[in-house]
Amino acid sequence: MDATTSLADKLASKTASSNSLDSSSKSSSLGSKHGAENGILRDTPFAYLEGEEDQDQKNDVTYVCPYRGPVFGALTITNYRLYFRSLPLRDQEPPVVVDVPLGVIARVEKIGGATSRGENSYGIEIFCKDMRNLRFAHKQQNHSRRTVFEKLQANAFPLSYSGKLFAFAHAAAAQPPAAIAAVSAGWDGWAVYEPLAELRRLGVPNDMWRATKLNESYGICDSYPAVWAVPKAASDDFLRRVAQFRSRCRLPVLSWMNPRTQATITRCSQPLVGVSGKRNADDETYLSYIMEANAQSDKLTIMDARPSANAIANKAKGGGYESEDAYKNVEINFLDIHNIHVMRESLRKVKEACYPTTDDSKWQTAIDSTLWLKHIRCILAGAVRIVDKVETMSTSVVVHCSDGWDRTAQLTALSMLLLDPHYRTVRGFEVLIEKEWLSFGHKFQQRIGHGDNKHSDADRSPVFLQFIDSVWQVSQQFVNAFEFNEHFLITIADHLYSCRFGTFLCNTEAERVAEDLKHKTISLWTHINSSLDQYLNPLFPSFTHGPEPVLRPIASVRAVRLWKGLYCRWNPGLCAPQHGCQRTRELLSKQDQLFKHVNELRLKLNNRSNNMQTTTRLASPMH
């Protein structure tokens, strides 16, 4: 099947699914659009996506809602979602709807046994990656729980049962005509990022930097992209030697260049100095090449994302950090961002504080004790320090953590967002994620656990979610600096888990090429770019003056706040149902009307001015 074949997804459902409280809520971005308007018509209350097939259906299930209490209704399980709809007891009573993509499920557990006697004590509890827990009660006598449990296990965790993720079935069932239309309209998400084109936008190649396809077969570094930008002074053989002294062979490679000063941001992993403090002449020379490529400064700054104690401890494992004695004209800064295990535990505490119940008298204390906002502040502060070095001091910066695919990506992507207005547009932000997160090998498969039932895997961590949260924090301080809105960020966060699209599958670019995701799955960006109006920020000054070139957010405790629109959206006591998409459309429509009116007035003014000039010439005496 051609890559474009799968783009028909844009005709399938796009907007918000109902949350677990109200079928009219639009706080999630995962469900179907307007009933059966664009989906596949079947005898169910939702529109099926292409490739979505029934797996099980039960008509006598009770959803134990933590806010409304038990509600009786029908449960449908497909190969993509779990869908529950209550049977209203009174006329005009809105049904309670739960619509959850199976990719969002972290684990499924049986509750109660044959001897359970309490009301609703026998059933299934579902723990989700998006802050929810769901509980369904079954009747013991009809044994409905067993088949529901088995179908959930097989379809929520297909990789643990020799199956395939839904993204492949979804793309295989897509309609070719829509795919062709998507490509012609510029919606094809797989074409959003082209490495050489992005490098040309940054001014590479130039006198000091070159592009290379040395890693085209992923033989030098299997977690790096095929295309790199490196100092022109470094030969391919030299690069091979440098790679051997960096963890996972992740040598310093260009992420961004200031077109005005030539100051750069490069990214890599830790050097393999070990306890004995080994040195490597090639690595030291290579960093000097990066410094010398910037004529504005005779220094190079290394931003090590880790706490200094962690960096020192890594020496015992063969890693470590650059010594200022060995690397001349280099200064090193530690940014105190903790590791993936600390972040996973922090998010678990946020979930406990937000769902299902909260204590108003201890709310702020509970949030503070999670340390989540402190971690977000550290990421923001680190990015601001990078911006200050690159923009104010015109100094090139090298960023790394341990392996260079978690905290490093947070810092490079966020600092690039602050420095370059292009990345604050919808397309630019898509490029930023494709480049800094996907092509440079953030391990999405391991960090999220797509289709995998190992819910306690130590490799899971909300690293990318923290980046999205950090972007939201900046957008709240600079409300007109971003072309996209909050719904855009929530949509990305939701589909990080959904497994409906191929964008966040696999760990590396090499794996995505081997899996042929470009031809066998649909890109999330196709879905978004085909309906841009709901993701646009009406305050973005696209028709007036350009956005601020550089953003410097306040990275302090008083400025960072909990993103209730994401973390608290399932709790009605903390976050009321949002209708931001509709409000955005109304504002954009009003904006269009105002600009049309302004253009009409300008046209009338120009016509009047031209008429007056003509009248003046006709009235002038002849000479």
mmCIF file of N, CA and C in Angstrom, residues 245 270-279 311-321:
data_model
loop_
_atom_site.group_PDB
_atom_site.id
_atom_site.type_symbol
_atom_site.label_atom_id
_atom_site.label_comp_id
_atom_site.label_asym_id
_atom_site.label_seq_id
_atom_site.Cartn_x
_atom_site.Cartn_y
_atom_site.Cartn_z
ATOM 1 N N PHE A 245 33.805 7.361 21.953
ATOM 2 C CA PHE A 245 34.060 7.882 23.302
ATOM 3 C C PHE A 245 32.791 8.473 23.933
ATOM 4 N N GLN A 270 26.808 11.436 27.417
ATOM 5 C CA GLN A 270 27.958 11.660 28.293
ATOM 6 C C GLN A 270 29.233 11.034 27.714
ATOM 7 N N PRO A 271 30.378 11.614 28.040
ATOM 8 C CA PRO A 271 31.650 11.003 27.615
ATOM 9 C C PRO A 271 31.971 9.802 28.499
ATOM 10 N N LEU A 272 32.698 8.851 27.954
ATOM 11 C CA LEU A 272 33.024 7.620 28.689
ATOM 12 C C LEU A 272 34.350 7.780 29.427
ATOM 13 N N VAL A 273 34.358 8.679 30.414
ATOM 14 C CA VAL A 273 35.607 8.969 31.137
ATOM 15 C C VAL A 273 35.857 7.959 32.248
ATOM 16 N N GLY A 274 34.802 7.437 32.893
ATOM 17 C CA GLY A 274 34.967 6.442 33.938
ATOM 18 C C GLY A 274 35.616 6.986 35.192
ATOM 19 N N VAL A 275 35.831 6.089 36.137
ATOM 20 C CA VAL A 275 36.409 6.467 37.434
ATOM 21 C C VAL A 275 37.824 7.000 37.283
ATOM 22 N N SER A 276 38.572 6.451 36.334
ATOM 23 C CA SER A 276 39.977 6.847 36.165
ATOM 24 C C SER A 276 40.134 8.177 35.439
ATOM 25 N N GLY A 277 39.030 8.734 34.937
ATOM 26 C CA GLY A 277 39.104 10.018 34.247
ATOM 27 C C GLY A 277 39.800 9.923 32.898
ATOM 28 N N LYS A 278 39.448 8.934 32.122
ATOM 29 C CA LYS A 278 40.064 8.751 30.800
ATOM 30 C C LYS A 278 39.858 9.986 29.927
ATOM 31 N N ARG A 279 40.844 10.227 29.068
ATOM 32 C CA ARG A 279 40.760 11.326 28.123
ATOM 33 C C ARG A 279 40.763 10.781 26.702
ATOM 34 N N ALA A 311 25.890 12.793 37.990
ATOM 35 C CA ALA A 311 26.938 12.755 36.960
ATOM 36 C C ALA A 311 28.200 12.111 37.509
ATOM 37 N N ILE A 312 28.530 12.423 38.754
ATOM 38 C CA ILE A 312 29.710 11.826 39.394
ATOM 39 C C ILE A 312 29.494 10.326 39.581
ATOM 40 N N ALA A 313 28.288 9.953 40.011
ATOM 41 C CA ALA A 313 27.982 8.537 40.223
ATOM 42 C C ALA A 313 28.076 7.742 38.932
ATOM 43 N N ASN A 314 27.791 8.381 37.803
ATOM 44 C CA ASN A 314 27.862 7.691 36.515
ATOM 45 C C ASN A 314 29.282 7.304 36.139
ATOM 46 N N LYS A 315 30.273 7.918 36.769
ATOM 47 C CA LYS A 315 31.661 7.530 36.501
ATOM 48 C C LYS A 315 31.899 6.073 36.877
ATOM 49 N N ALA A 316 31.224 5.628 37.919
ATOM 50 C CA ALA A 316 31.386 4.239 38.364
ATOM 51 C C ALA A 316 30.839 3.254 37.340
ATOM 52 N N LYS A 317 29.956 3.727 36.458
ATOM 53 C CA LYS A 317 29.386 2.889 35.401
ATOM 54 C C LYS A 317 30.098 3.088 34.071
ATOM 55 N N GLY A 318 31.209 3.822 34.101
ATOM 56 C CA GLY A 318 31.971 4.042 32.881
ATOM 57 C C GLY A 318 31.663 5.346 32.181
ATOM 58 N N GLY A 319 30.687 6.115 32.703
ATOM 59 C CA GLY A 319 30.312 7.391 32.087
ATOM 60 C C GLY A 319 30.983 8.558 32.772
ATOM 61 N N GLY A 320 30.189 9.632 32.964
ATOM 62 C CA GLY A 320 30.734 10.795 33.659
ATOM 63 C C GLY A 320 30.466 12.085 32.930
ATOM 64 N N TYR A 321 31.401 13.007 33.047
ATOM 65 C CA TYR A 321 31.230 14.326 32.430
ATOM 66 C C TYR A 321 32.587 14.895 32.039
#
